[in-house]
Every structure is written in C-alpha cells, then in structure tokens.
XYZ file of C-alpha atoms in Angstrom:
713
model
C 135.529 60.468 111.650
C 136.487 63.908 110.253
C 140.009 62.674 109.631
C 138.767 59.848 107.373
C 136.014 61.840 105.658
C 138.144 63.192 102.745
C 139.305 59.631 101.982
C 135.702 58.385 101.919
C 134.682 61.176 99.555
C 137.633 60.541 97.258
C 136.972 56.789 97.257
C 133.321 57.353 96.331
C 134.236 59.569 93.387
C 136.901 57.186 92.113
C 134.520 54.250 92.311
C 132.202 56.015 89.877
C 135.077 56.608 87.466
C 136.325 52.997 87.710
C 132.839 51.565 87.195
C 132.346 53.743 84.106
C 135.666 52.641 82.643
C 134.836 49.002 83.358
C 131.470 49.390 81.694
C 133.259 50.590 78.564
C 135.055 47.252 78.273
C 131.844 45.215 78.414
C 129.778 44.445 75.339
C 126.225 45.024 76.440
C 123.220 45.016 74.139
C 121.910 48.483 73.415
C 119.068 49.596 75.654
C 116.319 51.674 74.149
C 116.101 55.000 75.953
C 113.958 58.080 75.676
C 115.426 61.475 76.504
C 112.884 63.990 77.826
C 113.825 67.612 77.277
C 112.103 70.575 78.866
C 110.466 73.111 76.615
C 112.198 76.444 76.608
C 111.186 80.055 76.344
C 113.183 82.504 74.226
C 116.626 83.307 75.632
C 116.688 79.733 77.000
C 114.579 80.485 80.085
C 113.824 76.949 81.299
C 110.276 76.132 82.232
C 110.818 73.263 84.649
C 109.981 73.788 88.311
C 113.583 74.525 89.376
C 113.695 77.805 87.489
C 116.983 78.708 85.832
C 117.781 81.293 83.160
C 120.385 80.098 80.650
C 122.249 82.450 78.303
C 124.208 81.072 75.403
C 127.717 81.687 74.200
C 126.447 83.715 71.229
C 124.630 86.178 73.478
C 127.647 86.502 75.771
C 130.071 87.261 72.915
C 127.703 89.535 71.016
C 129.435 92.801 71.964
C 133.010 91.518 71.765
C 133.992 92.167 75.381
C 137.528 91.260 76.461
C 136.530 90.690 80.111
C 133.852 88.407 81.558
C 132.484 91.075 83.912
C 131.859 93.400 80.945
C 130.019 90.653 79.072
C 127.831 89.696 82.053
C 126.586 93.198 82.850
C 124.064 93.131 79.968
C 122.350 89.961 81.164
C 119.005 90.402 82.986
C 119.358 91.132 86.690
C 123.159 91.457 86.716
C 124.989 94.635 87.654
C 128.733 95.166 87.874
C 130.556 97.501 90.271
C 134.215 97.691 89.250
C 134.788 94.005 88.530
C 132.359 92.724 91.186
C 129.410 90.821 89.708
C 126.065 91.265 91.473
C 122.522 89.909 91.438
C 119.717 91.971 93.000
C 122.321 94.743 93.249
C 124.173 92.830 95.986
C 127.864 91.967 95.931
C 130.400 91.356 98.713
C 129.658 87.630 98.836
C 125.853 87.808 98.609
C 126.029 86.674 94.968
C 127.568 83.227 94.552
C 129.879 82.736 91.553
C 130.431 79.171 90.341
C 132.766 77.845 87.655
C 131.488 74.555 86.210
C 129.255 74.213 89.255
C 132.081 74.717 91.792
C 132.645 77.859 93.930
C 135.565 79.885 92.588
C 138.765 80.010 94.649
C 139.176 82.960 97.061
C 142.101 84.397 95.089
C 140.585 83.826 91.650
C 139.545 86.824 89.529
C 136.707 86.051 87.139
C 138.200 88.547 84.671
C 141.263 86.348 84.271
C 138.953 84.175 82.149
C 138.406 85.084 78.519
C 134.740 85.175 77.393
C 135.670 82.943 74.417
C 136.282 80.040 76.845
C 132.674 80.077 78.098
C 129.896 77.823 76.796
C 126.950 79.325 78.697
C 125.933 81.250 81.828
C 123.219 79.987 84.185
C 121.417 82.325 86.598
C 119.583 80.865 89.594
C 117.695 83.542 91.513
C 116.500 81.162 94.232
C 118.264 78.460 96.212
C 119.052 74.972 94.916
C 119.817 71.818 96.861
C 122.356 70.650 94.294
C 124.559 73.758 94.388
C 126.092 75.405 97.417
C 123.579 77.407 99.459
C 125.959 80.385 99.722
C 123.928 82.594 97.396
C 121.544 84.878 99.305
C 121.069 87.138 96.283
C 121.332 84.252 93.813
C 123.882 82.158 91.937
C 125.720 82.670 88.648
C 127.194 79.470 87.214
C 129.758 79.957 84.424
C 130.112 76.799 82.319
C 133.256 76.421 80.212
C 133.208 75.357 76.571
C 132.838 71.569 76.172
C 131.205 70.313 72.990
C 131.169 72.600 69.906
C 128.583 71.607 67.321
C 131.045 71.820 64.424
C 134.366 70.021 64.149
C 137.435 71.657 62.687
C 139.552 74.722 63.380
C 138.343 78.253 64.044
C 140.679 81.253 64.358
C 140.009 84.711 65.808
C 142.099 87.856 65.825
C 141.158 91.316 67.038
C 142.563 94.747 67.813
C 140.993 97.077 70.379
C 141.744 100.768 70.284
C 141.488 103.398 73.036
C 142.870 106.973 73.067
C 146.384 105.984 74.156
C 146.851 102.298 73.313
C 145.998 99.395 71.004
C 145.221 95.961 72.436
C 145.783 92.774 70.393
C 144.030 89.480 71.013
C 144.107 86.126 69.211
C 142.386 82.818 69.820
C 141.604 79.455 68.330
C 139.109 76.665 68.839
C 139.916 73.176 67.558
C 137.638 70.143 67.755
C 138.375 66.632 66.528
C 137.412 63.030 67.175
C 135.535 60.055 65.812
C 133.328 57.355 67.191
C 133.030 57.470 70.964
C 135.938 59.890 71.435
C 135.993 63.624 70.926
C 138.569 66.192 72.013
C 139.317 69.822 71.556
C 141.285 72.872 72.582
C 140.435 76.509 73.215
C 143.312 78.971 73.410
C 143.389 82.745 73.915
C 146.306 85.185 74.009
C 145.451 88.767 74.913
C 146.712 92.029 76.322
C 144.611 94.418 78.390
C 145.460 97.960 79.444
C 143.822 100.577 81.571
C 144.555 104.115 82.641
C 142.905 105.655 85.689
C 142.832 109.427 86.136
C 141.396 110.553 89.458
C 140.799 113.874 91.152
C 140.344 113.169 94.872
C 139.037 116.014 97.025
C 139.116 116.014 100.838
C 137.258 118.625 102.895
C 137.062 118.931 106.677
C 134.831 121.291 108.655
C 133.332 121.866 112.089
C 129.803 120.721 112.869
C 128.712 124.300 112.265
C 130.205 124.211 108.750
C 133.385 126.262 109.320
C 136.140 124.998 106.939
C 139.145 123.427 108.694
C 141.051 121.758 105.833
C 140.863 121.200 102.100
C 143.233 119.383 99.764
C 143.305 117.789 96.311
C 145.016 114.633 95.086
C 145.595 114.334 91.331
C 146.257 110.664 90.654
C 147.181 108.825 87.462
C 147.660 105.043 87.334
C 148.572 102.732 84.432
C 147.891 98.995 84.210
C 148.968 96.399 81.628
C 148.278 92.651 81.707
C 149.384 89.911 79.301
C 147.411 86.648 79.505
C 147.558 83.234 77.853
C 144.752 80.703 78.436
C 144.545 77.057 77.352
C 141.447 74.899 77.826
C 141.879 71.317 76.493
C 139.092 68.755 76.845
C 138.466 65.076 76.088
C 135.095 63.286 76.061
C 134.140 59.620 75.764
C 130.607 58.343 75.171
C 129.922 54.648 75.476
C 126.959 52.364 75.096
C 123.961 52.636 77.363
C 124.489 56.371 77.877
C 127.710 56.051 79.902
C 130.282 58.800 79.462
C 133.495 60.257 80.886
C 134.534 63.890 80.415
C 137.742 65.594 81.401
C 138.367 69.312 81.132
C 141.316 71.515 82.031
C 142.004 75.230 82.319
C 145.545 76.606 82.394
C 146.197 80.337 82.588
C 149.238 82.500 83.090
C 149.235 86.278 83.327
C 151.724 89.034 84.067
C 150.623 92.457 85.271
C 152.600 95.680 85.427
C 151.333 98.798 87.169
C 152.732 102.210 87.960
C 151.413 105.608 88.916
C 151.281 108.217 91.630
C 149.571 111.360 92.840
C 150.361 114.963 93.660
C 148.660 116.810 96.516
C 147.579 120.445 96.457
C 146.834 121.821 99.946
C 144.338 124.689 99.913
C 143.640 124.923 103.652
C 145.150 123.300 106.727
C 147.937 120.731 106.872
C 149.015 118.464 104.060
C 149.029 114.667 104.359
C 152.072 112.706 105.510
C 153.346 112.371 101.908
C 152.112 115.073 99.498
C 153.819 113.391 96.532
C 153.646 109.643 96.048
C 154.584 107.135 93.395
C 154.173 103.383 93.126
C 155.095 100.565 90.814
C 154.108 96.940 90.969
C 154.390 93.719 89.052
C 152.540 90.469 89.599
C 152.290 87.036 88.034
C 149.337 84.671 88.359
C 149.348 80.962 87.604
C 145.978 79.243 87.548
C 145.340 75.575 86.818
C 142.134 73.585 87.123
C 141.325 70.007 86.090
C 138.173 68.030 86.546
C 136.994 64.611 85.470
C 133.345 63.632 85.399
C 131.802 60.230 84.910
C 128.198 59.162 84.394
C 126.979 55.559 84.455
C 123.505 54.226 83.803
C 122.812 51.449 86.329
C 119.462 50.529 84.787
C 116.826 52.210 82.657
C 115.647 54.315 85.618
C 118.862 54.903 87.570
C 122.016 56.895 86.913
C 125.129 57.524 89.016
C 127.364 60.559 88.425
C 130.659 61.578 90.010
C 133.154 64.423 89.684
C 136.686 65.021 90.948
C 138.332 68.461 90.731
C 141.839 69.763 91.410
C 142.620 73.493 91.440
C 145.816 75.511 91.912
C 146.092 79.298 91.973
C 149.186 81.297 92.913
C 149.847 85.024 92.813
C 153.340 86.528 93.330
C 153.701 90.299 93.518
C 156.308 92.977 94.190
C 155.109 96.412 95.249
C 157.160 99.599 95.691
C 155.854 102.819 97.246
C 157.655 106.157 97.481
C 156.156 108.857 99.667
C 157.969 112.201 99.656
C 157.577 114.764 102.418
C 159.125 118.262 102.732
C 162.046 118.695 105.154
C 162.417 118.271 108.045
C 159.739 115.555 107.895
C 160.722 112.015 106.954
C 159.808 110.388 103.654
C 158.847 106.741 103.172
C 160.332 104.065 100.920
C 158.263 100.896 101.170
C 158.799 97.553 99.442
C 156.330 94.703 99.818
C 157.033 91.176 98.572
C 154.066 88.845 98.823
C 152.431 85.731 97.509
C 149.059 84.040 97.918
C 148.500 80.360 97.180
C 145.199 78.463 96.939
C 144.936 74.691 96.472
C 141.625 72.858 96.240
C 140.573 69.217 96.100
C 136.856 68.669 95.738
C 134.566 65.784 94.907
C 130.858 65.615 94.246
C 128.337 63.147 92.977
C 124.687 62.289 92.767
C 122.422 59.268 92.479
C 119.403 59.817 90.212
C 116.376 57.571 90.362
C 113.309 57.901 88.171
C 110.286 57.004 90.287
C 107.654 57.025 87.568
C 106.965 58.867 84.347
C 106.860 62.304 86.021
C 108.777 61.804 89.261
C 112.532 61.717 89.929
C 114.677 61.615 93.079
C 118.279 62.762 93.493
C 120.666 62.150 96.399
C 124.189 63.528 96.440
C 127.250 64.837 98.194
C 129.630 67.744 97.727
C 132.909 68.065 99.641
C 136.093 70.085 99.366
C 139.428 70.657 101.093
C 140.914 74.098 100.461
C 144.321 75.328 101.582
C 145.217 79.002 101.426
C 148.638 80.403 102.314
C 149.671 84.039 102.236
C 153.010 85.652 103.053
C 153.877 89.331 103.154
C 157.335 90.818 103.747
C 157.365 94.605 104.162
C 160.568 96.676 104.274
C 160.283 100.372 105.264
C 162.940 103.083 105.082
C 162.389 106.664 106.273
C 164.999 109.021 104.795
C 166.770 111.143 105.909
C 166.632 109.026 109.095
C 168.896 105.996 108.801
C 167.635 102.519 109.513
C 165.063 100.075 108.247
C 162.013 98.396 109.757
C 160.851 94.942 108.709
C 157.410 93.372 108.980
C 157.251 89.662 108.141
C 153.737 88.204 108.260
C 152.312 84.929 107.038
C 149.250 82.859 107.677
C 147.849 79.517 106.565
C 144.156 78.652 106.306
C 142.547 75.213 105.972
C 138.918 75.175 104.856
C 136.881 71.969 104.899
C 133.429 71.857 103.392
C 130.956 68.964 103.259
C 127.401 68.987 101.987
C 124.731 66.286 101.649
C 121.569 66.939 99.674
C 118.370 65.373 98.408
C 115.871 66.703 95.912
C 112.552 65.591 94.469
C 111.206 66.796 91.109
C 107.584 65.883 90.520
C 105.104 66.725 87.767
C 101.958 66.551 89.885
C 99.823 67.185 86.812
C 100.212 68.418 83.276
C 100.098 72.010 84.577
C 101.568 71.787 88.094
C 105.188 70.914 88.873
C 107.191 71.041 92.095
C 110.808 70.864 93.189
C 111.568 70.015 96.828
C 115.110 69.917 98.188
C 117.062 69.752 101.429
C 120.769 70.481 101.807
C 123.009 70.274 104.855
C 126.293 72.103 104.507
C 129.088 72.212 107.094
C 132.099 74.526 106.957
C 135.222 74.633 109.122
C 138.034 77.193 108.781
C 141.339 76.951 110.681
C 143.757 79.872 110.439
C 147.252 80.112 111.956
C 150.171 82.477 111.411
C 153.386 83.837 112.849
C 151.881 87.183 113.893
C 148.337 86.261 114.909
C 146.583 83.858 117.263
C 145.133 80.627 115.914
C 141.547 81.000 114.731
C 138.927 78.264 114.269
C 135.507 79.018 112.828
C 132.934 76.258 112.440
C 129.360 76.482 111.173
C 126.647 74.388 109.554
C 123.370 75.235 107.863
C 120.270 73.263 106.874
C 118.832 74.713 103.673
C 115.350 73.576 102.623
C 114.146 74.578 99.152
C 110.619 74.494 97.758
C 109.812 75.621 94.204
C 106.468 75.445 92.400
C 105.479 76.053 88.785
C 101.817 76.464 87.789
C 100.957 76.721 84.089
C 97.895 78.910 84.368
C 96.465 78.844 80.851
C 95.451 75.868 78.740
C 98.018 76.752 76.067
C 100.710 76.899 78.808
C 101.832 80.349 77.660
C 101.202 81.853 81.121
C 102.842 80.427 84.214
C 103.449 81.376 87.847
C 106.537 80.537 89.920
C 106.869 80.377 93.695
C 110.083 79.559 95.573
C 110.996 79.482 99.268
C 114.583 78.763 100.290
C 117.127 79.176 103.061
C 120.586 80.402 102.098
C 123.623 81.807 103.858
C 126.792 83.837 103.427
C 129.952 82.514 105.098
C 132.665 84.969 106.208
C 135.709 85.075 103.940
C 139.184 84.164 105.177
C 140.274 87.810 104.874
C 137.367 88.916 107.087
C 138.230 86.288 109.721
C 141.991 86.869 110.009
C 142.755 89.476 112.734
C 145.417 91.087 110.576
C 145.775 94.776 109.742
C 145.730 95.915 106.095
C 147.052 99.475 106.139
C 146.703 102.360 103.691
C 149.972 104.008 102.641
C 148.914 107.632 103.047
C 146.137 109.926 104.286
C 144.518 107.566 106.798
C 141.142 108.977 107.852
C 137.622 107.783 108.730
C 136.875 107.884 104.996
C 140.144 106.080 104.109
C 140.671 103.664 106.995
C 142.810 100.586 107.570
C 141.050 97.195 107.574
C 141.211 94.439 110.184
C 139.506 91.024 110.192
C 137.327 89.663 112.994
C 137.708 85.966 114.027
C 134.340 86.062 115.829
C 132.323 86.532 112.615
C 129.314 84.246 112.113
C 127.584 83.280 108.846
C 124.698 85.453 107.701
C 121.514 83.362 107.445
C 118.592 84.219 105.192
C 115.075 83.097 104.393
C 113.947 83.997 100.890
C 110.693 84.191 98.948
C 110.573 84.518 95.137
C 107.418 84.992 93.072
C 107.214 85.379 89.295
C 104.815 85.511 86.355
C 106.030 84.503 82.887
C 104.208 85.135 79.624
C 105.269 83.646 76.280
C 104.031 85.992 73.554
C 105.458 84.413 70.392
C 108.288 82.068 69.503
C 110.831 84.882 69.993
C 109.015 87.106 72.518
C 108.295 86.887 76.227
C 107.471 89.000 79.280
C 108.595 88.088 82.815
C 107.615 89.889 86.026
C 109.097 88.823 89.364
C 109.570 89.956 92.939
C 111.562 88.750 95.923
C 111.920 89.109 99.698
C 114.908 88.258 101.917
C 115.272 88.385 105.703
C 118.920 88.157 106.738
C 120.070 87.399 110.322
C 123.569 88.090 111.698
C 124.070 90.709 109.008
C 127.661 91.971 108.698
C 128.293 95.689 109.134
C 131.603 97.548 109.412
C 132.609 99.155 112.696
C 134.864 102.227 112.603
C 137.225 102.920 115.538
C 140.528 104.571 116.456
C 143.648 102.530 117.174
C 146.244 105.008 118.368
C 146.417 107.682 115.686
C 144.963 105.453 112.947
C 141.388 104.780 111.881
C 140.415 101.118 111.441
C 137.356 99.429 109.893
C 136.356 95.954 111.136
C 133.428 93.668 110.151
C 130.973 92.558 112.861
C 127.598 90.776 113.047
C 124.834 93.187 114.009
C 121.124 92.402 113.847
C 118.943 91.848 110.807
C 118.487 93.172 107.296
C 115.387 93.161 105.100
C 115.763 93.063 101.314
C 113.102 93.222 98.618
C 112.831 94.023 94.937
C 111.050 93.655 91.622
C 112.285 92.794 88.122
C 110.795 93.243 84.651
C 112.450 91.326 81.813
C 111.088 91.278 78.280
C 112.166 90.503 74.749
C 109.945 91.448 71.806
C 110.247 90.492 68.168
C 109.155 93.573 66.197
C 108.619 91.595 63.006
C 105.051 90.849 64.115
C 104.177 94.542 63.651
C 106.014 95.146 60.376
C 107.683 92.774 57.870
C 110.286 95.485 57.288
C 111.537 94.831 60.832
C 112.531 91.236 60.074
C 114.967 89.946 62.683
C 114.612 93.057 64.873
C 114.363 92.447 68.610
C 113.827 94.822 71.512
C 115.330 93.838 74.887
C 114.345 95.510 78.155
C 115.298 94.652 81.748
C 114.526 96.723 84.857
C 115.529 95.964 88.463
C 114.405 97.953 91.501
C 115.878 96.923 94.868
C 115.358 98.064 98.449
C 116.997 97.059 101.746
C 117.211 98.215 105.353
C 119.744 97.254 108.035
C 118.100 97.345 111.478
C 121.263 98.208 113.420
C 122.074 101.290 111.305
C 119.884 104.394 111.592
C 118.357 105.745 108.386
C 117.997 107.217 105.964
C 119.915 105.296 103.255
C 120.767 102.373 105.573
C 120.950 99.990 102.639
C 122.873 96.752 102.552
C 126.534 96.789 101.405
C 126.210 99.574 98.868
C 123.302 97.866 97.129
C 122.467 99.145 93.631
C 118.834 100.319 93.996
C 117.995 100.760 90.291
C 119.414 99.233 87.122
C 118.105 99.285 83.573
C 119.212 97.566 80.366
C 117.574 98.406 77.048
C 118.830 97.338 73.633
C 117.937 96.399 70.070
C 119.271 93.901 67.538
C 118.768 94.499 63.797
C 119.053 92.296 60.730
C 120.400 94.634 58.051
C 120.685 91.913 55.399
C 121.256 88.184 55.152
C 124.946 88.824 55.860
C 124.816 91.789 58.256
C 123.507 92.239 61.782
C 123.925 95.119 64.241
C 122.721 96.236 67.639
C 123.172 98.463 70.649
C 122.693 98.319 74.419
C 122.278 101.078 76.996
C 122.832 100.314 80.673
C 121.776 102.716 83.415
C 122.627 102.315 87.111
C 121.424 104.686 89.824
C 123.259 104.239 93.095
C 123.211 107.306 95.362
C 123.904 107.583 99.081
C 124.352 104.642 101.455
C 124.912 104.682 105.227
C 127.027 101.617 106.162
C 127.352 102.749 109.810
C 125.949 105.434 112.079
C 128.754 107.941 111.469
C 129.789 107.082 107.916
C 128.066 107.753 104.580
C 129.132 106.674 101.100
C 128.058 107.845 97.663
C 128.251 106.297 94.194
C 127.209 108.324 91.187
C 124.869 107.339 88.380
C 126.451 105.463 85.465
C 125.353 105.266 81.816
C 127.077 102.851 79.437
C 126.249 102.693 75.713
C 127.715 99.882 73.573
C 127.166 98.870 69.935
C 128.177 96.051 67.570
C 128.118 95.275 63.838
C 128.642 91.804 62.318
C 129.321 91.098 58.656
C 129.335 87.493 57.463
C 131.545 87.557 54.372
C 130.900 83.893 53.565
C 130.112 80.641 55.385
C 133.569 80.521 56.967
C 134.509 84.187 57.452
C 133.091 86.929 59.689
C 134.117 90.498 60.405
C 132.917 92.197 63.590
C 133.153 95.773 64.851
C 132.471 96.740 68.473
C 132.185 100.150 70.120
C 132.174 100.414 73.918
C 131.407 103.095 76.503
C 130.369 105.588 73.820
C 129.051 108.090 76.390
C 132.281 107.826 78.490
C 130.784 109.479 81.620
C 132.897 110.404 84.608
C 132.620 108.088 87.594
C 132.044 109.743 90.963
C 132.321 108.123 94.401
C 132.488 109.659 97.857
C 132.641 108.958 101.581
C 131.633 111.193 104.445
C 132.194 111.071 108.217
C 130.231 113.053 110.815
C 130.968 112.984 114.547
C 133.157 115.548 116.347
C 133.777 117.109 112.925
C 132.704 116.683 109.312
C 134.915 115.006 106.703
C 134.098 114.353 103.050
C 136.270 112.582 100.481
C 135.236 112.458 96.813
C 136.902 110.767 93.822
C 136.114 111.644 90.219
C 137.369 109.238 87.535
C 137.705 109.787 83.812
C 136.605 106.988 81.434
C 137.301 106.277 77.744
C 135.603 105.068 74.576
C 136.918 101.836 73.058
C 136.671 100.351 69.556
C 137.461 96.795 68.546
C 137.745 95.072 65.156
C 137.625 91.259 65.088
C 138.143 88.707 62.290
C 136.962 85.091 62.533
C 137.803 82.245 60.156
C 136.405 78.714 60.175
C 138.370 75.921 58.504
C-alpha cells in the first residue's frame, strides 16, 4: 500500500487540474454567487474563529530590509537570533516556517528570498488542521506575490552603504493580461556583504578559582553574496469561480567568504593552531514550481488541488589553514561538498457548505523528499609528508502523509468555533557509505479546537480560546550518526556534533487564550497568553570521545512553556488633529520555560528569548512624505542546556528608521537607516565539572543606510 500511495496522491491532484481545464471548455450559464468576507481588525488581524494575523507587503517592506529575517523581526511576536526566525522566543524547529503553505526544504535559507517577492505573511499562534502540525511555538506562512492590484511595469533600484562597502540592488515587477488570463514577473538582483569582527576569550580555572589558562582569539571574517531571483506567474479565472494558478521561483546565488584569527596566549598552552585562515565559495540553485486548481462542483461545494516540485542544491569548496609553531604539525584542510534536496508534494481539500453559517473541509497533504549529501575531506599535516582522506556521503528519503478534517461553525451571531483533526505520518530512511542504515517512523494525531466569543453587542470586544496538539520531528542532521568536527580548539564549550538515530518526535499539548479590543478603525489592543507541555523534549548530551568533546541530541523528559503577549496599535489623531496619520505601535512578549531533566536555575528551553519588545511610530509629514522609526529590545541572559553547561546571550537593542517621499503618482524616493545604535553582540558558554571553563565572544556591528528609487510605468 505504501508503495502505491504516492501514485494515488499524484493521481488525485492531477484529476483536479484536468477537471478544471475541462470545465473551462464548457459553456455553462453563469451562477449567481455571494462571497462572504470576514471583517478585519487593523493590521489585518482576522476575526474568524481560526485566528490568524496577516501582515501585508507594505508593512513588510516599510523599512527597506534586504533580508527576510530582518523584515520579519518587527512583526508582533517574532524574534530573530542570527537568521533564525522564532515565535514565543523559540527556534530550533519549534517555529514552523512555510512557503506558500508548504514546509521549506531542509537546506533552504529563508534569507535567500528577497522581501520584494513576498505578498503577505501569516502568523498562526495555535495549531491548524489544514497546515502541518509541526509548529509547537506557532507557524509563519510566507506567501509569494501573486496578483498585484495595478497592471504595468514597476522598477526599483537602491544602494545600501556601510562603513566599508556599498551594496547595489535592482528589481522589477511586471503584470499583464486581459480577460480570464493574467500573468506577471518579479525579478530581483542584489549583492549582500557582511564583515564579522570577533574577540573570543577563553578562561580555564580550578573549582577553587585558581587560573589555569587564558587565551584570546581575534577573528575577522568577510562574506559576499550575489543573488538573482525570478518569480513568474500565470493565472486563469473561468466561469463559475473556477481558476488555475501556476507560480514559479528560480534563484541562483554565489557566496565568497574568507577570514581567519590570531591567538594570544596569556596563560597555559596555546591551541593546536594559534593562527588560522579560511576561504570558501559556494553556489546555490533553488527552483520551485507549483500549480493550483479550484473547481466549483455546485453552489455549496468546491474542490481544490495543488502540485508542487522543488529543487535545491548547494555546492561548496572550503579551505582551512592552521599554523602551529615547530616542531608541531600544521594542518591544511580542503573540503569539497554538496547537498541536494528534491521534493514532490501534493495537497488538496474538499469544501462543503452545510448551511448559511456552517462549512466542512476534508483534505490530504503528502510529500516525498530526497536529500543527498556528500563530503570529501583532504588533510595534510606539514612538515610531515602524507595525506589523509575522508569520503562520506549519505542519502535520506522522507515520506510524509497527512489527512485532515475541519469544521467551521457560526453557532450564533456572537459565538464561532473551529474544530479540526489531523493525522500526520512521517518516515525517514537514511543510508550512507560510512554509517549504518537508519529508519525513523512516527505518526501523530493532532486535534484542534478554537473558539471566538464576541463579548459586547458592538462586537468590539472578543475572547479567543484554542486547544491543540502539535509536534516537532527530528531533523535529518539530528538523526544521522555522523560527526561534524570543529577545526580548532575543541572543548566542552566548542564541541563536535553527532546525530542520534534513536531520536523521537517531541509532542506537545497547547492552550492559547486571548482578549482583543477594537478601539477605532485604526486602533486595537490585544492581550494573550499561552501554555505548552512538551513530552520527549530534546536536550544535548556532552561527552568525551577519546580526546575530543562531542555534543549529541537525546530525548529527556518534559518541558513546560508559558508566556504572555501585549500587542497594540493606536492612532494618535483622535487626541490631536495635528497628529494626522500618526500611529504608535507597541508589542511586548514575556516567555518562561523549564526543562524537567535539567537542574535549575536558568533551565530554559533551547536558548529561549525570555523578553522582547518592539515599539515604533509612523508619521505623516505631508501629503507626499511619511516617516517612522522602530526600536527592538531583546533580553536573553543565561541558559542551562545541560547539567554541566551554561550559555549566555547578551541584550540587544536595534533602532531603525525610514523616510518616504512620493514625488508624483508614479515616482517614490525612500531612505532607510538601520542598526543606528550598533551595539556589540556578546555570547558565552561555560562548563563546570572537574574544572571551570568559560568562552565568550564579542562581536562588532555596523550602521547601514539605504537609498531606494521606485518608478511605476
């Protein structure tokens, strides 16, 4: 049965597409139809029972960010650590990232996308039967640009400036069509650069505090990436509400990196290689195509289907030089590698309206994913002659199938409910030339119940309640029993990594409760809280393998997560006419968690961000000018991931500003200023057992300025 399942899924999807195409050839009399749209709060917070916050393209592009992660970090409830996007302060797989409703590929970086390609961002803080249940902290769905309101050609060009470089970017958006057909193209060409300057300090002492060793590493790394993105689309709308949409995304990028560090030994022995240098180059090819069809069977029934193909390949060459004083040996290491991901997925749903205020949905969601990775490592150790070779490869097949049903019912004018049930099965098979075959199979039933009660007669006050079951599946990297080694200075605070084939999914029950108040047309206040209980929580075990330290994931006990969120937007015009068009935005998140198997204090879950704050204002300076600013604050602090290991992340403050000048109906000029406070980033790790070890990294950051011109034809 499993062998024929992909064919059945593919046949079902194709049947929807064929039926829609056939319907286009028939001349049917027009059927009168009524479209019911949900009322919305400001910032597109939907008020149906299945709560979802929707943020538009204009809000996402407001500050002119060149990377998606930078643009998302100002949205309510989202924090970013490096390039990892988090809800409820949780990353490492607890936040599910979707692209057009589909989970992103394992090797796909969300920052390879350009923000200009995005139509909207949807945030689901609770579970949903329709989407994958792999979102314990919540789900972020990034929807690509499909249907611009205005036809024609729009051009953009910008230049971003930092202390040591200037970054060009250009893009266009073209839309055309007539009658039932409409097509378009989005294209972006950009260059990004980054320079990292680190001072890494390592200190070792006895349990009584007597110093044993101290050394510094001064590191400087340079990164440059050139990217071209093309996103063509074609839509057809027929009679009776039938339609077919096809959308594609093609991206190619080349990255070049180089850098190194110099060690200063103040006490004790130096590391294996006191002076190191590296250089690397990589190319990424990403292609994704999907076709969607929707057919109205009768006035109360609709059938929808989707077929998606995805290809992502990364090729990289890495060179490492580690120099050691005589008579010790140095190290010359070359690593040639590639990673390839191929995905075929199909999904669909059958919608049936069972009355004026009652609708039922049944659907499926299946995917076949193939991941291959190869790594060839060549090591030379001058002045000793000879060369060692390590040739590793593995291949992973991932099969996913989900069946779901959901019921949306307006019980009364003021009470609505959403009930859903999803079964999702996952099987991963991994084989390679240097590791034993691994099979991991799991399945989860995920019930969802969401309720919306409009408390007041004017429906300006409403309460939300949601209960859902979600899970977090182990990644392929965490399952493969392969060693990922550090090049130099292995220690408990800088350990190698090894996967664990015995990992199980983390299972969670969640409760979400919220109160929403609509103040005026442009103002609202939302208060919410959440609870999560997670079983089979993954922690990282630290152990010695010969002379090397290794970190390995393992399931250990339970975790308890809770938090509160305040999100408000106020139009200040109500207090003074002089403040026309002025808005105040405020978002506060406070999160707590405890892992039962790790002793406290600070036994939080996967370096969870405990406190984040966004505050900003938008001003209307004149009919042609608008400006604004945003301040983001994140307090992290100490975390204990295991009994003998502590980590630390410093507080971050990021201030951004923008200014828009509309020269005429077709021309705009925009100025953006980023990271105006440019604080230093501080992280650290500490180990305490037979001795004390602390490793701290301090990173310098930079201000950026960007000027952008837009022209509509």
